[in-house]
CSV table of C-alpha atoms in Angstrom, one decimal:
chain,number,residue,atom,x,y,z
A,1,UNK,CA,4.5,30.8,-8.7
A,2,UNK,CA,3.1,27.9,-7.0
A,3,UNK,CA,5.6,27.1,-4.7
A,4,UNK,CA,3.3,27.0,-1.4
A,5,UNK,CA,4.5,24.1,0.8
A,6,UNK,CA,2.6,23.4,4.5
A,7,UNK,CA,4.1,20.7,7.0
A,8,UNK,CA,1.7,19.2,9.4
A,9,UNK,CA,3.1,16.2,11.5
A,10,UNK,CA,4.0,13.9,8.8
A,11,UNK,CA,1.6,15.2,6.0
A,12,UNK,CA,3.3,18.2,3.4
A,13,UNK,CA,1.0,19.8,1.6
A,14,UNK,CA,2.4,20.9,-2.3
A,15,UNK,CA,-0.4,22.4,-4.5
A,16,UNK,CA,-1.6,19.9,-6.9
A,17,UNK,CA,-1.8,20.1,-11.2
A,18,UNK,CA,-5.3,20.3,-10.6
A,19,UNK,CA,-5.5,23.1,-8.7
A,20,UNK,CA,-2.7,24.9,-11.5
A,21,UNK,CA,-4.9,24.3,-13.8
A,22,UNK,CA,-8.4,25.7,-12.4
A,23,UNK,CA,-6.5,28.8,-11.0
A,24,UNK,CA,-5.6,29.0,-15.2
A,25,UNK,CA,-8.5,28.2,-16.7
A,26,UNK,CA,-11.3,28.7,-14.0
A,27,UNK,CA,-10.4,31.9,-12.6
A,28,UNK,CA,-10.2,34.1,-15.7
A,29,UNK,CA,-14.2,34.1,-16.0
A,30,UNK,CA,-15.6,32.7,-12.9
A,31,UNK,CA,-13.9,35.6,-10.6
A,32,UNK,CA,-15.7,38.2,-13.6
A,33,UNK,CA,-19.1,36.3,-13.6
A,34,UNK,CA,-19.3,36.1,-9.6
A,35,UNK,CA,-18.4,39.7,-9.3
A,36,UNK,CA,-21.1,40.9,-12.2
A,37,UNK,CA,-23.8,38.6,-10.2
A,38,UNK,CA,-22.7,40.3,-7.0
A,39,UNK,CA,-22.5,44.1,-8.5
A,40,UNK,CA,-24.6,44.3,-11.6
A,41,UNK,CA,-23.5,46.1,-14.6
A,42,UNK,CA,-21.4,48.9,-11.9
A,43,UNK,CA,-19.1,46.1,-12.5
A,44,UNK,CA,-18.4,46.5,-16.0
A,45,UNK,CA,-19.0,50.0,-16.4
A,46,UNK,CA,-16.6,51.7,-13.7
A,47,UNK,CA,-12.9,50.8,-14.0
A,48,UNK,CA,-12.0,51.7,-10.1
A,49,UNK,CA,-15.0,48.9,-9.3
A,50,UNK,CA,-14.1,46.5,-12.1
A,51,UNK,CA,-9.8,46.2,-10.6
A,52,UNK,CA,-10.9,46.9,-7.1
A,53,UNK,CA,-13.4,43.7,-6.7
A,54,UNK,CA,-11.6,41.7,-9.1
A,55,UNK,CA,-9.0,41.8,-6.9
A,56,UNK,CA,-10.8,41.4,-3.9
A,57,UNK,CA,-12.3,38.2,-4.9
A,58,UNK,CA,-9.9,36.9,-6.5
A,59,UNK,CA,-7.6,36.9,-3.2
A,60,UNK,CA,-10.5,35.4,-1.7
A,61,UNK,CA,-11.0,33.0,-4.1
A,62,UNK,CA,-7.4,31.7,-4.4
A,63,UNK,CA,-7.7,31.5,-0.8
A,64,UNK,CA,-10.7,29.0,-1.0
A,65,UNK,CA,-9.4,26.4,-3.6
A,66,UNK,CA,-6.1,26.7,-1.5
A,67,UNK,CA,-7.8,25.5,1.6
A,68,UNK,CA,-10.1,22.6,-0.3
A,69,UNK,CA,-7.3,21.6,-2.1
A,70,UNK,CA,-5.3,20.8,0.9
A,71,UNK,CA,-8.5,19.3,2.0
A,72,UNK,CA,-9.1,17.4,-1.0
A,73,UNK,CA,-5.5,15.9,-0.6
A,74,UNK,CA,-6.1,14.8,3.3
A,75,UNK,CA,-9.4,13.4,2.2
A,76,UNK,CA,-7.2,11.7,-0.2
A,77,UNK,CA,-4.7,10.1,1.8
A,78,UNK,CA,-7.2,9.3,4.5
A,79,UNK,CA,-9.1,7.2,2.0
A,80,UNK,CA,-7.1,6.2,-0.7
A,81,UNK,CA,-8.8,3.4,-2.4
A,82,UNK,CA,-10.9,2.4,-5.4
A,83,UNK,CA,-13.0,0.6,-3.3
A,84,UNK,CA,-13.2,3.6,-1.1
A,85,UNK,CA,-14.6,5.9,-3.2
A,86,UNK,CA,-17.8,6.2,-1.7
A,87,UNK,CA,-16.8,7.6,1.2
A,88,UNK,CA,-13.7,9.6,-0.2
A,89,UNK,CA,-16.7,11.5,-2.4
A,90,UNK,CA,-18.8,12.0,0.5
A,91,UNK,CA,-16.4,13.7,2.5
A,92,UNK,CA,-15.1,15.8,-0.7
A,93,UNK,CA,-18.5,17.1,-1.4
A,94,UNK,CA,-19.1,18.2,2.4
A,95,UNK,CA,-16.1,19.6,2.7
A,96,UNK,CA,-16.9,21.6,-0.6
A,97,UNK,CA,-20.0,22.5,0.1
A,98,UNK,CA,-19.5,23.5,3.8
A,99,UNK,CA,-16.8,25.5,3.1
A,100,UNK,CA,-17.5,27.3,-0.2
A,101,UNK,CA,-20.7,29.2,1.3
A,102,UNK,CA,-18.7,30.3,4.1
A,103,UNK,CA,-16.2,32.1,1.5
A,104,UNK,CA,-19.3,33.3,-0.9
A,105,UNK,CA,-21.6,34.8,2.5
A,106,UNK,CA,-18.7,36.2,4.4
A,107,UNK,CA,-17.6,39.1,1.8
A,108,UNK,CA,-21.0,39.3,0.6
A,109,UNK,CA,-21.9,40.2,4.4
A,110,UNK,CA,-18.9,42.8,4.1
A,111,UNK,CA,-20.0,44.2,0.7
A,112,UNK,CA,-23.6,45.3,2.2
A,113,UNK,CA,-22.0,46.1,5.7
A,114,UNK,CA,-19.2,48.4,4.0
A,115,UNK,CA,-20.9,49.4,1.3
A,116,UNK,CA,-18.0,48.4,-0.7
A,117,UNK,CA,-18.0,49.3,-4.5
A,118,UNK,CA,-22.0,50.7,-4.0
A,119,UNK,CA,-23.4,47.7,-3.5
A,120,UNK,CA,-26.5,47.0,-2.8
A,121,UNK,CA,-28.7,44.1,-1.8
A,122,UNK,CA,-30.9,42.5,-4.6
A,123,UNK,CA,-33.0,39.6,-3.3
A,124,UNK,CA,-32.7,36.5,-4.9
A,125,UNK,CA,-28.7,37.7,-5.9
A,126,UNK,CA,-27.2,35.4,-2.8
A,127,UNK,CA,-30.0,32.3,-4.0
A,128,UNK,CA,-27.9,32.5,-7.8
A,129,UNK,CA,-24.4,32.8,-6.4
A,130,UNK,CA,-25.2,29.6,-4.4
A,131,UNK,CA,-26.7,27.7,-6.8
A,132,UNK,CA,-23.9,28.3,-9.2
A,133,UNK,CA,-21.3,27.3,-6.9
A,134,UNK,CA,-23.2,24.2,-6.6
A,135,UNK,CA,-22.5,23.6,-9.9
A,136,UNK,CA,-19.6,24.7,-10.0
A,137,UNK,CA,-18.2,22.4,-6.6
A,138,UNK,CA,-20.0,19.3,-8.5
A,139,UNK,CA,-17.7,19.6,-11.1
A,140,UNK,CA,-14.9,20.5,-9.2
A,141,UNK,CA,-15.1,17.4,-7.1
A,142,UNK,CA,-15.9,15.3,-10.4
A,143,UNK,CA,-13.2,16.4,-12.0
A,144,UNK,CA,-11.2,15.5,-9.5
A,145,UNK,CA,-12.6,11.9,-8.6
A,146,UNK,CA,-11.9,11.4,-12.4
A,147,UNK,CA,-8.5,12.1,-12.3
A,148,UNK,CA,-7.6,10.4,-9.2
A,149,UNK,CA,-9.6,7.4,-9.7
A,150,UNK,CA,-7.7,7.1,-13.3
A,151,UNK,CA,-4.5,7.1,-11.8
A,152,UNK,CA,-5.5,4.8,-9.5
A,153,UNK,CA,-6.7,2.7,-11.5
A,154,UNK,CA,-3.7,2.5,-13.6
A,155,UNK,CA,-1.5,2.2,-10.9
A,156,UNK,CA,-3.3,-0.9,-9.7
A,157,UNK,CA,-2.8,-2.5,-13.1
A,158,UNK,CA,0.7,-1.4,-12.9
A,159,UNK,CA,1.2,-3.2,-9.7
A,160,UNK,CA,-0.7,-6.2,-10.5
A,161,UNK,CA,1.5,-6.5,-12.9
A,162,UNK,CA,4.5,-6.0,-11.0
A,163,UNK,CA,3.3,-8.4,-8.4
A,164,UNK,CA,2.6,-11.4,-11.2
A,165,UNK,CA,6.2,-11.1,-12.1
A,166,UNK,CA,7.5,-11.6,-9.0
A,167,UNK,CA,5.2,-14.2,-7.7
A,168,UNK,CA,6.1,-15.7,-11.1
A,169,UNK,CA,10.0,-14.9,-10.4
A,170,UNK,CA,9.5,-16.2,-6.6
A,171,UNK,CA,7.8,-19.4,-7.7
A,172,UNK,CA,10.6,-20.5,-10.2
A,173,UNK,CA,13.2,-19.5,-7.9
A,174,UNK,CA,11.5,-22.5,-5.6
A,175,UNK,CA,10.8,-25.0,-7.6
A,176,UNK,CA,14.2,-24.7,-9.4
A,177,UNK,CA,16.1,-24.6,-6.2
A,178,UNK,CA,13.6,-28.0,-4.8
A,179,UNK,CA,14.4,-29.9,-8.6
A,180,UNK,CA,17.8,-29.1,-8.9
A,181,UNK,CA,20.1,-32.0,-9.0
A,182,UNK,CA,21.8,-31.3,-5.8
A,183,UNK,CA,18.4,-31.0,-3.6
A,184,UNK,CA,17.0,-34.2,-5.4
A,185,UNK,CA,20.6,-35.7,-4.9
A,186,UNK,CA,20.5,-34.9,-0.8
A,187,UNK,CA,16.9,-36.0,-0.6
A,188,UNK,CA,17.5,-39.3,-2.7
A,189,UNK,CA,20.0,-40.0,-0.3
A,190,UNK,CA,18.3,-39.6,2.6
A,191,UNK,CA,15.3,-42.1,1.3
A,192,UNK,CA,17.7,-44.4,0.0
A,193,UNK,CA,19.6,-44.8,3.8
A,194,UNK,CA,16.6,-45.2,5.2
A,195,UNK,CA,14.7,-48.0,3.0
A,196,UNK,CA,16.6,-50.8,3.8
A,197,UNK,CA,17.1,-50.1,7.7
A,198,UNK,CA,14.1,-48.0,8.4
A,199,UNK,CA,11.2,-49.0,6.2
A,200,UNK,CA,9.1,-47.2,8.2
A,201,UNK,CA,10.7,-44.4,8.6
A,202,UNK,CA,11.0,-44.6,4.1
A,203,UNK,CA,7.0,-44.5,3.7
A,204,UNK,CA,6.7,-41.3,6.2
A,205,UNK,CA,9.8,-39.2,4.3
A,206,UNK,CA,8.1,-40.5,0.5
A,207,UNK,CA,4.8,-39.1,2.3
A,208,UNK,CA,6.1,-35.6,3.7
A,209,UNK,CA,8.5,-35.5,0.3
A,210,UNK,CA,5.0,-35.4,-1.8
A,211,UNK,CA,3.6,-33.3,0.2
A,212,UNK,CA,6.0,-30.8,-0.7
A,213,UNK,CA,6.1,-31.3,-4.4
A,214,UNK,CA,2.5,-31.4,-4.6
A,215,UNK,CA,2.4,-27.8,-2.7
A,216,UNK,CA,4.9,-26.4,-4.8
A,217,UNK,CA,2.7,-27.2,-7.8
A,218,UNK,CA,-0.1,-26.6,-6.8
A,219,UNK,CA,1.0,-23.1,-5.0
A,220,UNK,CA,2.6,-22.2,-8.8
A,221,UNK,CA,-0.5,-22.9,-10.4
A,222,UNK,CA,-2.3,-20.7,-8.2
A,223,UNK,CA,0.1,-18.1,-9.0
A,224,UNK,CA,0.0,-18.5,-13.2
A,225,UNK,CA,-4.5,-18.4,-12.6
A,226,UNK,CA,-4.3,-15.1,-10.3
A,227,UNK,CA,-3.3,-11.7,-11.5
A,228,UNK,CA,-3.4,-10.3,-8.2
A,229,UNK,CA,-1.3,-12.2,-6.0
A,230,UNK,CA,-2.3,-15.7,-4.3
A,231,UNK,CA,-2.3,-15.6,-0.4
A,232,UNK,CA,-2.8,-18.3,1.8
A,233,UNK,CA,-3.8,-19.0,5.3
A,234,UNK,CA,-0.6,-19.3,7.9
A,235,UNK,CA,-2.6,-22.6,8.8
A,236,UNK,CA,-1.6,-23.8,5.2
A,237,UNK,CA,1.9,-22.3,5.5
A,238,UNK,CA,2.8,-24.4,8.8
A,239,UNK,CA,1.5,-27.7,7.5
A,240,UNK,CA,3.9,-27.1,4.3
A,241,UNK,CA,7.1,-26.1,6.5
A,242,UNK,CA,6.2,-29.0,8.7
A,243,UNK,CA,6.7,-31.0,5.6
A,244,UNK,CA,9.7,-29.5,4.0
A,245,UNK,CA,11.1,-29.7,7.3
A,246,UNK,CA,11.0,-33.2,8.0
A,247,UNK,CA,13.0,-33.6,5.0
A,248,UNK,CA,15.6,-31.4,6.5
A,249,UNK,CA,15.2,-33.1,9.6
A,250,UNK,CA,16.0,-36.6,7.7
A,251,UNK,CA,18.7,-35.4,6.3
A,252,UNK,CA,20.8,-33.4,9.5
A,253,UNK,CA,19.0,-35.2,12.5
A,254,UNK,CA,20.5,-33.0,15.4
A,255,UNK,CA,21.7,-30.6,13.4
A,256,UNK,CA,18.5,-28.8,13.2
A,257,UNK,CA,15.7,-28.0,14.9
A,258,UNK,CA,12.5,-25.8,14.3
A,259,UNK,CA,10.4,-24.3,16.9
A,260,UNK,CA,7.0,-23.1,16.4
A,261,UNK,CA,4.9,-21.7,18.6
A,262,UNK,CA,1.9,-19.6,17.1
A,263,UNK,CA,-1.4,-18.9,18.7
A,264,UNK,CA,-5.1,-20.0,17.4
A,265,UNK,CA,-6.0,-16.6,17.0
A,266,UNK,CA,-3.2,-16.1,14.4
A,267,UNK,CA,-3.4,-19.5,12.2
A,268,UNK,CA,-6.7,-17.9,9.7
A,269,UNK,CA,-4.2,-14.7,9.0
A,270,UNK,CA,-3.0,-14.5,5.3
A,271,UNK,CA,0.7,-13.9,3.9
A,272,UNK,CA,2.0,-15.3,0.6
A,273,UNK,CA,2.8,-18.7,-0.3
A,274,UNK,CA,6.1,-20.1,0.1
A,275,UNK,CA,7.2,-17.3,2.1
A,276,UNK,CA,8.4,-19.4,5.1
A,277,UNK,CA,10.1,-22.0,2.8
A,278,UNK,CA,12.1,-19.2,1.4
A,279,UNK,CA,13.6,-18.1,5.0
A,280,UNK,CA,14.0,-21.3,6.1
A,281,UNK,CA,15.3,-22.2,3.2
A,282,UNK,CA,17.6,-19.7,3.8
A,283,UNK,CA,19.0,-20.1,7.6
A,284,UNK,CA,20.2,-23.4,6.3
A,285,UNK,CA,22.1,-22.1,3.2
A,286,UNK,CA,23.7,-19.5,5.1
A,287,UNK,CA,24.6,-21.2,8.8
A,288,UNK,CA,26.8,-24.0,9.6
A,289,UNK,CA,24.4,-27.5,10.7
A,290,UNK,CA,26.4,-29.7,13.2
A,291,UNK,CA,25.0,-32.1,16.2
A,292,UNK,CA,27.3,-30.1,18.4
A,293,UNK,CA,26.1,-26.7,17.0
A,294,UNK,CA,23.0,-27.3,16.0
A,295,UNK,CA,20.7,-24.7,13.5
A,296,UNK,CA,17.5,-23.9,15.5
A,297,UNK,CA,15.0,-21.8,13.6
A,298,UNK,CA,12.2,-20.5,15.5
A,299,UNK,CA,8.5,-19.5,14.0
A,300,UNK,CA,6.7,-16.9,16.5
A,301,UNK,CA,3.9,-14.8,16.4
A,302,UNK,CA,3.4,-11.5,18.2
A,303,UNK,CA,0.7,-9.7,20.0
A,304,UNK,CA,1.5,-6.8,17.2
A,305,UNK,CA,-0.5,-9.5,14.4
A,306,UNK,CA,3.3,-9.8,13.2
A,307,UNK,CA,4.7,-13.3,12.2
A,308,UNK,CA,8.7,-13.4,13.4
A,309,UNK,CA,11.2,-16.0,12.0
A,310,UNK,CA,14.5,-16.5,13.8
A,311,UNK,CA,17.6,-18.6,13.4
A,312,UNK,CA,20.9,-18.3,15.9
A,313,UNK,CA,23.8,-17.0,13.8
A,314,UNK,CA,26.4,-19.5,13.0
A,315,UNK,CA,27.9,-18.6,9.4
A,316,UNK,CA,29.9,-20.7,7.7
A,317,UNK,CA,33.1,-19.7,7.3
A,318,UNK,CA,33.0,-20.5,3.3
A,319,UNK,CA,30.9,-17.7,1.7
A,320,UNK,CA,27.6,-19.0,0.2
A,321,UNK,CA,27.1,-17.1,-3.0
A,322,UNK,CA,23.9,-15.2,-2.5
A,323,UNK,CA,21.9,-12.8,-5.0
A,324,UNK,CA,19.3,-11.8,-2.0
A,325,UNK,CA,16.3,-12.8,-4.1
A,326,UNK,CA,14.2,-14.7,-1.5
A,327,UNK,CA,14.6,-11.8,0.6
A,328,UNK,CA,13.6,-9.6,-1.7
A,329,UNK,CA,10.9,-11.0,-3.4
A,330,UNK,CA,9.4,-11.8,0.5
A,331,UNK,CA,9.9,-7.8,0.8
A,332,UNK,CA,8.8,-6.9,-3.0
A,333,UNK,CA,5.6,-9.1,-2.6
A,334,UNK,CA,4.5,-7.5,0.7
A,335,UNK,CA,4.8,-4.2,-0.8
A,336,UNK,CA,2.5,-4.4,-3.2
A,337,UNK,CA,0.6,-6.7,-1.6
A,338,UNK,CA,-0.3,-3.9,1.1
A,339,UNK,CA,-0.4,-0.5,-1.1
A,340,UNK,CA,-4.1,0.3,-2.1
A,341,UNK,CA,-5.5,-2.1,1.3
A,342,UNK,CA,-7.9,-0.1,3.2
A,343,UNK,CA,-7.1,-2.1,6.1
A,344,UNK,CA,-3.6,-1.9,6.5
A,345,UNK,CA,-1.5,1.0,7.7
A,346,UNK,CA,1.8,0.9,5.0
A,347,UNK,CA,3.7,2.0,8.4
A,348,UNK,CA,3.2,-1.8,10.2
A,349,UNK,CA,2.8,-3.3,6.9
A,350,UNK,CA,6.4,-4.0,6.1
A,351,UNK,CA,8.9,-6.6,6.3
A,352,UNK,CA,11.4,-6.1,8.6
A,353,UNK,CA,15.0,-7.7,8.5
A,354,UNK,CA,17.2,-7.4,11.7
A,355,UNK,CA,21.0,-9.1,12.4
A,356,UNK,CA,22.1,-9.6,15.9
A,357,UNK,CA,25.5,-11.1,16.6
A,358,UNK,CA,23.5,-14.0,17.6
A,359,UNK,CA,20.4,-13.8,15.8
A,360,UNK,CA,19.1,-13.7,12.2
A,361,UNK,CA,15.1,-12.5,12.7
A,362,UNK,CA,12.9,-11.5,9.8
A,363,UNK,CA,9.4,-9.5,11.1
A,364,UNK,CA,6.9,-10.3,8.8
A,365,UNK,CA,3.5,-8.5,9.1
A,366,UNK,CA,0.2,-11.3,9.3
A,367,UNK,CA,-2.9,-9.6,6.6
A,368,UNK,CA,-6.2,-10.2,8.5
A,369,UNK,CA,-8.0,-12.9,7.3
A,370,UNK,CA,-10.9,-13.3,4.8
């Protein structure tokens, strides 16, 4: 019955439950009370009158809550959030009453111009009509605001939710890849070299190795306190990786080298925590580290507010067992982090992976600070 589907640009239109159900329950004694406002007892008492205007307005009504319910659902995807409300009601209740007098005056100006059904003008008849559809738009768009706000609402807490696991999932994927016993076995290695020839050297790697622990504790307490996702500044990130890198640094000397070259303007944006360990983490794991091939992972930011990581491809030729979680979590994370944010557009808002034949580049997008 309701099958009505409208395509404009990238925005289809289906007929929502809501509208079903006034269509069911509204029309059946609204159409009859309009129409016996507009004719008077004619309405009731001739048959011809009763089908003929029935008809009439009902066509015209189902025409009406057509048109505001496609309204109501660009309204709705133009503002989407909770904390948008405010203005999504604002532009519900214009819309509804802008366009519902148009519907109410325009066959009412036919009725008395065609005589239709033997009407005729009452004063104070159009005043009524209008004040009831008022009424009747305040708890239409009331109604509605209900609904959608509740569904919002629980898919926020639904996603929340979602989003704890993984920053839970993402967090004990680090620290349980930084405590295992080959990681503290490489990095006890590296300090222990480097003690008895290079003192120096020692005290800076014991420094940069706390700082990294001390991060990755502090970053997964943050993450147990929030129930909405932690973020941090990309100022915070770079200081961490600039850490965790001098451990890998330690370890391969001239095997590896990082590259980063971000702008001012770019250091208070916000992304979540650990997220450039995890890719870095992962060049390494994948690509062979030699002084005469050496890994060189790049951290760039574009005009686009978009935070790019890039390695040059060098697989090694023994397959690294891989289940895809840091990727995934990076990509999981952002998804929810993004879905409900007024100022985002979900189009940019996305992480993009891409694999040349020389190059391994991940696009993440940078959340505007504050």
């Amino acid at each position: 019955m309701f099958s009505l589907l409208i395509t404009h640009e990238r925005f289809r239109y289906r007929p929502t439950k809501q509208l079903k159900w006034q269509l069911i329950l509204l029309f059946p004694w609204f159409i009859p009370l309009v129409t016996y406002l507009l004719l008077g007892p004619r309405y009731l008492q001739h048959w011809p009158t009763f089908v003929g205007a029935t008809l009439i307005n009902a066509s015209i009504g189902v025409t009406c809550q057509l048109l505001l319910d496609y309204i109501t659902q660009r309204i709705a995807d133009r503002y989407p959030g909770l904390r948008q409300t405010g203005q999504r009601l604002f532009w519900l209740l214009l819309s509804f009453m802008t366009i519902t007098p148009l519907f109410i005056l325009g066959p009412m100006w036919a009725y008395d111009h065609g005589h239709w059904f033997g009407y005729v003008y009452i004063p104070g008849t159009v005043t009524r009509i209008l004040l009831f559809n008022v009424v009747v738009n305040l708890i239409s768009v009331g109604s509605f605001e209900s609904v959608y706000s509740l569904t919002k609402w629980r898919e926020n807490m639904l996603e929340k939710e979602q989003l704890k696991k993984i920053n839970l999932q993402s967090q004990y994927e680090s620290l349980k890849n930084q405590v295992n016993p080959h990681f503290l076995f490489n990095t006890l290695n590296s300090l222990s070299s480097l003690i008895a020839d290079e003192p120096d050297r020692a005290e800076a790697f014991v420094d940069e190795m706390a700082k990294v622990y001390r991060y990755l504790l502090q970053t997964n307490r943050r993450s147990d306190e929030s129930t909405d996702g932690e973020l941090t500044t990309l100022t915070t990130e770079l200081a961490f990786i600039q850490s965790y890198f001098h451990l890998l640094k330690t370890r391969y000397g001239q095997g590896i080298a990082l590259v980063v070259d971000v702008p001012d303007s770019a250091l208070p944006c916000l992304l979540p925590p650990l997220t450039l360990q995890m890719l870095v983490e992962n060049a390494v794991k994948h690509n062979v580290i030699h002084p005469q091939k050496p890994l060189t992972i790049e951290i760039r930011a574009d005009a686009d507010s978009r935070l790019l990581v890039r390695n040059n491809l060098q697989r090694k030729t023994t397959r690294v067992l891989s289940n895809q979680v840091g990727l995934s979590n990076i990509t999981a994370k952002y998804r929810l982090l993004t879905q409900g944010r007024a100022n985002l557009n979900p189009a940019t808002a996305t992480v993009i992976v891409d694999e040349s034949p020389d190059y391994f580049t991940v696009s993440l997008p940078l959340l505007g600070s504050g």
